[in-house]
GROMACS .gro file of C-alpha atoms in nm:
model
   95
    1MET     CA    1   0.595   1.566   2.033
    2LEU     CA    2   0.856   1.707   1.814
    3SER     CA    3   0.720   1.814   1.495
    4PHE     CA    4   0.936   1.590   1.269
    5THR     CA    5   0.807   1.281   1.466
    6LEU     CA    6   0.552   1.109   1.439
    7SER     CA    7   0.325   0.877   1.683
    8ALA     CA    8   0.140   0.579   1.658
    9ASP     CA    9  -0.166   0.730   1.684
   10ASP     CA   10  -0.041   0.979   1.385
   11ILE     CA   11   0.084   0.756   1.159
   12ALA     CA   12  -0.254   0.546   1.189
   13ALA     CA   13  -0.507   0.821   1.143
   14GLN     CA   14  -0.327   1.071   0.882
   15TYR     CA   15  -0.149   0.836   0.681
   16LEU     CA   16  -0.312   0.470   0.704
   17HIS     CA   17  -0.641   0.606   0.715
   18GLN     CA   18  -0.631   0.352   0.986
   19ALA     CA   19  -0.683   0.256   1.382
   20THR     CA   20  -0.423   0.265   1.576
   21LYS     CA   21  -0.482  -0.084   1.709
   22THR     CA   22  -0.515  -0.212   1.330
   23PHE     CA   23  -0.194  -0.035   1.250
   24TYR     CA   24  -0.043  -0.198   1.563
   25ASN     CA   25  -0.106  -0.536   1.461
   26ALA     CA   26   0.020  -0.479   1.117
   27ARG     CA   27   0.334  -0.401   1.201
   28PRO     CA   28   0.494  -0.724   1.117
   29LYS     CA   29   0.388  -0.689   0.802
   30LEU     CA   30   0.458  -0.305   0.698
   31TYR     CA   31   0.757  -0.389   0.845
   32ALA     CA   32   0.839  -0.671   0.594
   33ALA     CA   33   0.745  -0.417   0.316
   34GLY     CA   34   0.958  -0.215   0.420
   35PHE     CA   35   0.806   0.057   0.660
   36PRO     CA   36   1.049   0.212   0.861
   37ARG     CA   37   1.115   0.120   1.242
   38PRO     CA   38   1.056   0.348   1.541
   39LEU     CA   39   1.345   0.531   1.677
   40ASP     CA   40   1.559   0.373   1.947
   41LEU     CA   41   1.511   0.636   2.247
   42GLY     CA   42   1.693   0.369   2.505
   43CYS     CA   43   1.370   0.450   2.749
   44PRO     CA   44   1.006   0.204   2.704
   45SER     CA   45   0.837   0.473   2.592
   46GLU     CA   46   0.558   0.541   2.288
   47PRO     CA   47   0.733   0.413   1.956
   48LEU     CA   48   0.830   0.760   1.739
   49TRP     CA   49   0.913   0.683   1.381
   50LEU     CA   50   1.096   1.013   1.178
   51ARG     CA   51   0.816   1.148   0.948
   52GLN     CA   52   1.012   1.194   0.664
   53ASP     CA   53   1.125   0.809   0.641
   54VAL     CA   54   0.742   0.739   0.660
   55GLU     CA   55   0.649   1.004   0.429
   56ASN     CA   56   0.921   0.856   0.224
   57TRP     CA   57   0.841   0.512   0.257
   58LEU     CA   58   0.444   0.610   0.147
   59ALA     CA   59   0.594   0.801  -0.156
   60ASN     CA   60   0.816   0.508  -0.292
   61ARG     CA   61   0.599   0.156  -0.154
   62PRO     CA   62   0.492  -0.105  -0.429
   63ARG     CA   63   0.135  -0.033  -0.461
   64ARG     CA   64  -0.190  -0.339  -0.536
   65ASN     CA   65  -0.226  -0.156  -0.840
   66ASP     CA   66   0.031  -0.048  -0.990
   67HIS     CA   67  -0.010  -0.332  -1.211
   68LEU     CA   68  -0.320  -0.178  -1.410
   69ALA     CA   69  -0.137   0.144  -1.371
   70ALA     CA   70  -0.009   0.121  -1.758
   71PRO     CA   71  -0.255   0.040  -2.005
   72PRO     CA   72  -0.257  -0.298  -2.147
   73PRO     CA   73  -0.040  -0.321  -2.488
   74PRO     CA   74  -0.223  -0.367  -2.848
   75PRO     CA   75  -0.312  -0.717  -2.977
   76THR     CA   76  -0.100  -0.825  -3.220
   77GLN     CA   77  -0.251  -1.092  -3.545
   78ASP     CA   78  -0.122  -1.371  -3.360
   79GLN     CA   79  -0.306  -1.268  -3.006
   80PRO     CA   80  -0.720  -1.238  -3.085
   81THR     CA   81  -0.873  -0.963  -2.901
   82LYS     CA   82  -1.107  -1.086  -2.624
   83ARG     CA   83  -1.466  -1.076  -2.655
   84GLY     CA   84  -1.783  -1.063  -2.348
   85ARG     CA   85  -1.762  -1.326  -2.099
   86GLY     CA   86  -2.101  -1.450  -2.181
   87ARG     CA   87  -2.189  -1.828  -2.313
   88PRO     CA   88  -2.038  -1.907  -2.650
   89ARG     CA   89  -2.346  -1.871  -2.982
   90LYS     CA   90  -2.536  -2.146  -2.991
   91ASN     CA   91  -2.488  -2.089  -3.383
   92GLY     CA   92  -2.138  -2.157  -3.393
   93GLY     CA   93  -2.099  -1.777  -3.385
   94ALA     CA   94  -2.245  -1.605  -3.646
   95ALA     CA   95  -2.441  -1.274  -3.567
   0.00000   0.00000   0.00000
């Protein structure tokens, strides 16, 4: 295999840390998320991806927790701070 291409086994193990079967089953969702398509070599063989395409996609893909990366803005005068999740106090909230 060429050093600038990756097989499904390589992508699954080295980049996505999944089993190859899991990678194959997830390909439709990955393609919908912008994952690069395999190279068309003109013959039915093991699919190969360009290493640079996969690495670019991994570096630029949206993450599940991207919204957690930036700290929330401080509360304003109109917005009270949140308290714990417990039940409200029986005596009206006085300490």
